C-alpha positions as a Python dict, from the first residue, in 0.01 Angstrom:
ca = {
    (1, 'X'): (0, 0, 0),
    (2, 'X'): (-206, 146, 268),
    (3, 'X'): (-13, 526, 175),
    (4, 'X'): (-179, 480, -148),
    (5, 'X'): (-506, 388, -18),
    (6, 'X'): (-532, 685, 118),
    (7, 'X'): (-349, 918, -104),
    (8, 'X'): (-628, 784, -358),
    (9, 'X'): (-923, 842, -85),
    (10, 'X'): (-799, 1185, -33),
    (11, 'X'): (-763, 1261, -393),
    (12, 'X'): (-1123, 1102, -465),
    (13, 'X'): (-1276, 1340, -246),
    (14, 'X'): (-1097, 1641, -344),
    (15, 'X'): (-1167, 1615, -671),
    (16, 'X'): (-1531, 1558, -672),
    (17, 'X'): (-1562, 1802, -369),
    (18, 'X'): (-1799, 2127, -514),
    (19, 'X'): (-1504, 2299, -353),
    (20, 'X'): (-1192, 2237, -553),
    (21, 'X'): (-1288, 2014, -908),
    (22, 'X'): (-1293, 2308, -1130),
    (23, 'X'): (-882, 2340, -1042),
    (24, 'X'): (-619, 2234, -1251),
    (25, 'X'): (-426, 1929, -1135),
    (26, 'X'): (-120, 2105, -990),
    (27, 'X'): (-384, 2310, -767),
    (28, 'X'): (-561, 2029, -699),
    (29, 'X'): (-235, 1819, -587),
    (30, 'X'): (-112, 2098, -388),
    (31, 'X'): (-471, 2061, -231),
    (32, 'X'): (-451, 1687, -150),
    (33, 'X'): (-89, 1799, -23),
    (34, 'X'): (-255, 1962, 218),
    (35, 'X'): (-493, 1729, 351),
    (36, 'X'): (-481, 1468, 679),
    (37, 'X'): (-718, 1174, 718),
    (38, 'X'): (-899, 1207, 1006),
    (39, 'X'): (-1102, 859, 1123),
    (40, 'X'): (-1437, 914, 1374),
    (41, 'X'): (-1577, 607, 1530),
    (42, 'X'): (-1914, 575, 1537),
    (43, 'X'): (-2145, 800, 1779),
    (44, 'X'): (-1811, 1026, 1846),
    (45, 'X'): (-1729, 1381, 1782),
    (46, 'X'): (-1591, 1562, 1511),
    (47, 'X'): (-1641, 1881, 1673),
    (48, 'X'): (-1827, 2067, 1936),
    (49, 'X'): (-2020, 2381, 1946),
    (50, 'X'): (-1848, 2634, 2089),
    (51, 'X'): (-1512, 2436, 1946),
    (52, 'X'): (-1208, 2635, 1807),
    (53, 'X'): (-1271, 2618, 1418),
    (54, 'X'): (-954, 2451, 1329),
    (55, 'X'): (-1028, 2281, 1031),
    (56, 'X'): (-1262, 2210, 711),
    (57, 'X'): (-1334, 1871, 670),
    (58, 'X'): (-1478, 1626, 361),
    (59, 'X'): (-1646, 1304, 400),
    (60, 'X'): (-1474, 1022, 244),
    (61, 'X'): (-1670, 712, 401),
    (62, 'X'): (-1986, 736, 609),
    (63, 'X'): (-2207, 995, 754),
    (64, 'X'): (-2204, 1276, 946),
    (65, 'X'): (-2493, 1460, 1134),
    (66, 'X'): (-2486, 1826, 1237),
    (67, 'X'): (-2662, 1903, 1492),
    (68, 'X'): (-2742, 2191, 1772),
    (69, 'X'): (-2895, 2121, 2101),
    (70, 'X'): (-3245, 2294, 2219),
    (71, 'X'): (-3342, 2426, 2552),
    (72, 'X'): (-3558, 2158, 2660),
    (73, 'X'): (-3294, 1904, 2585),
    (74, 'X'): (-3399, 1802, 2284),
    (75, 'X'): (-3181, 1755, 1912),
    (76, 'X'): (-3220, 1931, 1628),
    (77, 'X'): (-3056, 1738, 1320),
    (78, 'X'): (-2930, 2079, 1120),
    (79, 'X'): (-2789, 1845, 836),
    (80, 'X'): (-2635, 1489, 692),
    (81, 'X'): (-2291, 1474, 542),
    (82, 'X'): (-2172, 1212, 325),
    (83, 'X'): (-1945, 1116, 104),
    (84, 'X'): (-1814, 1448, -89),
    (85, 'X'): (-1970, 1637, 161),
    (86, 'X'): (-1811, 1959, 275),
    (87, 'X'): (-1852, 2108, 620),
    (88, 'X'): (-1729, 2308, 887),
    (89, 'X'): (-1640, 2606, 658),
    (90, 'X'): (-1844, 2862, 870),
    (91, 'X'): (-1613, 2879, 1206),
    (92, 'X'): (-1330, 2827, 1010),
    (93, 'X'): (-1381, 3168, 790),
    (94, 'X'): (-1465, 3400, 1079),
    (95, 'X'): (-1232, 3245, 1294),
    (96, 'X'): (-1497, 3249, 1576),
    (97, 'X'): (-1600, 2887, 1765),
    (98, 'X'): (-1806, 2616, 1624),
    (99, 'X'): (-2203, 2704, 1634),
    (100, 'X'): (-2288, 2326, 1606),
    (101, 'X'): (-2218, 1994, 1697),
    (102, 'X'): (-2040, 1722, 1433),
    (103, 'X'): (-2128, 1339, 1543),
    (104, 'X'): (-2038, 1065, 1301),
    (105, 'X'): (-2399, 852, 1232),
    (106, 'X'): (-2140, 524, 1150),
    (107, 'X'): (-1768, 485, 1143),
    (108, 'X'): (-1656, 733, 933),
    (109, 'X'): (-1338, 873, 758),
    (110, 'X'): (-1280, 1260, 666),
    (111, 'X'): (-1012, 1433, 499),
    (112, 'X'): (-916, 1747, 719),
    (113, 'X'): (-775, 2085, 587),
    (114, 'X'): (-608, 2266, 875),
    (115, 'X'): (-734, 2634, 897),
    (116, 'X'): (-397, 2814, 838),
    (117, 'X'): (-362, 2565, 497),
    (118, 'X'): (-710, 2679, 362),
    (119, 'X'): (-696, 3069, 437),
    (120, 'X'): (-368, 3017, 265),
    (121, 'X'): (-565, 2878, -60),
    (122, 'X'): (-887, 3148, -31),
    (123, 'X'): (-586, 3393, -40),
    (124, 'X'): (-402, 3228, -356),
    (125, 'X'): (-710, 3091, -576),
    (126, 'X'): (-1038, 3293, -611),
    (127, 'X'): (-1213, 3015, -774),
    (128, 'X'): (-1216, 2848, -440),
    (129, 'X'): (-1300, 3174, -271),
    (130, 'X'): (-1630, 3174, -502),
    (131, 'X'): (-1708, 2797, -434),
    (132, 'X'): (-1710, 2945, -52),
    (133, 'X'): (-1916, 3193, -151),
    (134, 'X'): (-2145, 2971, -357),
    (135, 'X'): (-2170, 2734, -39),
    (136, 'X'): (-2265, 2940, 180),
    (137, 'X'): (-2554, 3065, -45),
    (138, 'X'): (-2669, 2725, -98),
    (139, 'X'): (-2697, 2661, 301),
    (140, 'X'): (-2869, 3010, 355),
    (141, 'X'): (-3137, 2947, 145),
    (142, 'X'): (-3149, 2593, 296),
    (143, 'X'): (-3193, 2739, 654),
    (144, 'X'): (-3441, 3041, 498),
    (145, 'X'): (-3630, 2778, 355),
    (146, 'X'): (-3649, 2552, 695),
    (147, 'X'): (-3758, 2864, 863),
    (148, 'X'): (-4055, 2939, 602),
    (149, 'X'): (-4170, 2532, 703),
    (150, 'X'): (-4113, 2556, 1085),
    (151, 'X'): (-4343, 2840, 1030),
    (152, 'X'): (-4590, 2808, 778),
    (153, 'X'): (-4624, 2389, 776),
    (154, 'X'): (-4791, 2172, 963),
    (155, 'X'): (-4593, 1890, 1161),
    (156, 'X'): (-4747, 1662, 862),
    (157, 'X'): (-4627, 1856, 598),
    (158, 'X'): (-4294, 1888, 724),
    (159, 'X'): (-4225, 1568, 789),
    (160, 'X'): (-4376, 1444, 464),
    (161, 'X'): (-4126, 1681, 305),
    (162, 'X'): (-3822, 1531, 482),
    (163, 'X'): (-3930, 1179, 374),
    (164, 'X'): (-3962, 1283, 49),
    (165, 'X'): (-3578, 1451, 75),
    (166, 'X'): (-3464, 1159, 204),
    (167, 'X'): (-3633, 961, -32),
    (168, 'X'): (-3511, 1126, -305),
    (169, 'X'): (-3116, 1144, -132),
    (170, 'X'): (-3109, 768, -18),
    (171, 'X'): (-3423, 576, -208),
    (172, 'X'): (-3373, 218, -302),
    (173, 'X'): (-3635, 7, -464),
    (174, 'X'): (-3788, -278, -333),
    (175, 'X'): (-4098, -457, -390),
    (176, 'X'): (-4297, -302, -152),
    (177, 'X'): (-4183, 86, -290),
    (178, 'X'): (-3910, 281, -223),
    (179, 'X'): (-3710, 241, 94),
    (180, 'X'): (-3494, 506, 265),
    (181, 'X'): (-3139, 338, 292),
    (182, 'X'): (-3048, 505, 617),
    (183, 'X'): (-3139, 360, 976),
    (184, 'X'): (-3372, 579, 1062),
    (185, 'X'): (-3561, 602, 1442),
    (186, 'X'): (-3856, 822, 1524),
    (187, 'X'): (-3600, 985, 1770),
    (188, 'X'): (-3434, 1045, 1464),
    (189, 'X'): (-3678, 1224, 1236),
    (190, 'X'): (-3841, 1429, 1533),
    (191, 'X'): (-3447, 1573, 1551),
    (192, 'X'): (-3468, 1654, 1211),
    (193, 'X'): (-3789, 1820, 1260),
    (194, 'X'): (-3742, 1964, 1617),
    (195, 'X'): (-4068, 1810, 1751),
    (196, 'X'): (-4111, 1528, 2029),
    (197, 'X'): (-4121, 1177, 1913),
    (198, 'X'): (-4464, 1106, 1978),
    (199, 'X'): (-4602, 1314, 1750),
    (200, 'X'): (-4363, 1168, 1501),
    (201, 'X'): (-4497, 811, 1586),
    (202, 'X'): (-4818, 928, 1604),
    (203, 'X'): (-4799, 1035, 1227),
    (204, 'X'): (-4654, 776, 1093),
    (205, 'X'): (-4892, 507, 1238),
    (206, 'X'): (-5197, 761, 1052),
    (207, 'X'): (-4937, 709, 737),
    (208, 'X'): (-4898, 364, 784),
    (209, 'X'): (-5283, 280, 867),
    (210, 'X'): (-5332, 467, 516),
    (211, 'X'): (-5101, 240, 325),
    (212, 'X'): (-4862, 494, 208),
    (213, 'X'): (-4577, 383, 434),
    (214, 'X'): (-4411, 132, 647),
    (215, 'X'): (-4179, 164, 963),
    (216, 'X'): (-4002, -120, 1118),
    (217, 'X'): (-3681, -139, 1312),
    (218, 'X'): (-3568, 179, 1168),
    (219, 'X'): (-3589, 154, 816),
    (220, 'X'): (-3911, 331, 645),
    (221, 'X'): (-4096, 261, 327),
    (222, 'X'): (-4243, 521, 109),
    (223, 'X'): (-4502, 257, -36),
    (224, 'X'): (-4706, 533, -220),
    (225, 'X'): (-4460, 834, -310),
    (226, 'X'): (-4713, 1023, -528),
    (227, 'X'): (-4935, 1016, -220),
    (228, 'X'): (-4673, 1141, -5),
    (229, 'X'): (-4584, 1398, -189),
    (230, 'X'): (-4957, 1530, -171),
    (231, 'X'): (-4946, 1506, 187),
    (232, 'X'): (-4646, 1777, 209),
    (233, 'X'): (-4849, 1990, 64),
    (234, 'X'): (-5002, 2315, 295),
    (235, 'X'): (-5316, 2255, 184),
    (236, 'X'): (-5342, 1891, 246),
}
């Protein structure tokens, strides 16, 4: 029973995965062939930077943050992976090392495609070569875009943008408005911002004197989205 658990958990995520669902089921068994389940504990490593790139992963259950360390100590949050998620694909095309860090944000299962298996299957099927391709598209213009904020934005209209992501990614009603369903620390958003935490706190307490959110224990409130919104503007 537990083989088929997680025959079905690797065949759930290879099949949604952007990656491989436009195969036809004998490609996409010979895919799930291929994979190993890999389980992180919490606050653990996938990978390093600076890490042989081994192997591609998917998320199957939980999160996973990607990260890269600054000069001064700090973290930078690059992205969060979750379920259907695919990542890692960058060191494991050029063969070079890893250029970030992997932690898992909770206990967390992958599914794992070992390098040799997956050059093997860019070689054999060009559809997945253009899904690559596609990918890797998709996170430039993610980074190009981060760049134009980092430079162009102030700290308030960046970080009104990521709550607004985030809203939009994990939002859950409640009575009070919408509520970001991740555990979420100022340490946390001034990583995904690559500021100090201070000036995160002191923005949300101007947010939070203003009504438009709330902050307790980790878990933020978008109480006034529409307002929000405005304040992620670069005139605002």
């Amino acid at each position: 029973m537990m083989i088929d658990r997680e025959a079905e958990t690797k065949a759930s995520v290879v099949a949604g995965s952007f990656l491989f669902r436009e195969l036809n089921p004998e490609l996409l068994e010979r895919v799930i062939r291929l994979t190993r389940t890999h389980r992180v504990r919490r606050g653990s490593f996938v990978f390093q930077m600076g890490d042989e790139g081994d192997a591609l992963y998917g998320v199957a259950q939980g999160m996973i943050r990607i990260w890269i360390p600054g000069a001064d100590g700090r973290e930078l949050t690059v992205a969060l992976m979750e379920r259907g998620d695919i990542f890692g694909e960058i060191a494991l095309l050029d063969g070079l090392s890893r250029t970030a860090n992997a932690t898992a944000i909770d206990d967390t299962v992958l599914i794992a495609i070992d390098r040799s298996h997956f050059v093997e299957l860019l070689e054999s099927e060009p559809r997945i070569a253009r899904h690559i391709i596609e990918l890797l598209c998709e996170r430039l213009r993610a980074t190009t875009d981060r760049f134009s904020e980092d430079a162009f934005l102030s700290l308030k209209a960046r970080l009104a943008k990521r709550l607004e992501a985030l809203m939009i990614g994990y939002g859950q009603s409640c009575p009070e408005g919408m509520r970001i369903g991740l555990k979420l620390s100022q340490t946390d958003l001034a990583n995904m911002l690559g500021v100090t935490r201070e000036a995160v706190n002191k923005q949300l307490g101007a947010w939070a004197q203003r009504g438009l959110i709330q902050h307790t224990r980790g878990t933020v409130i978008i109480c006034d989205p529409q307002r929000l919104k405005q304040e992620a503007s670069p005139e605002a």
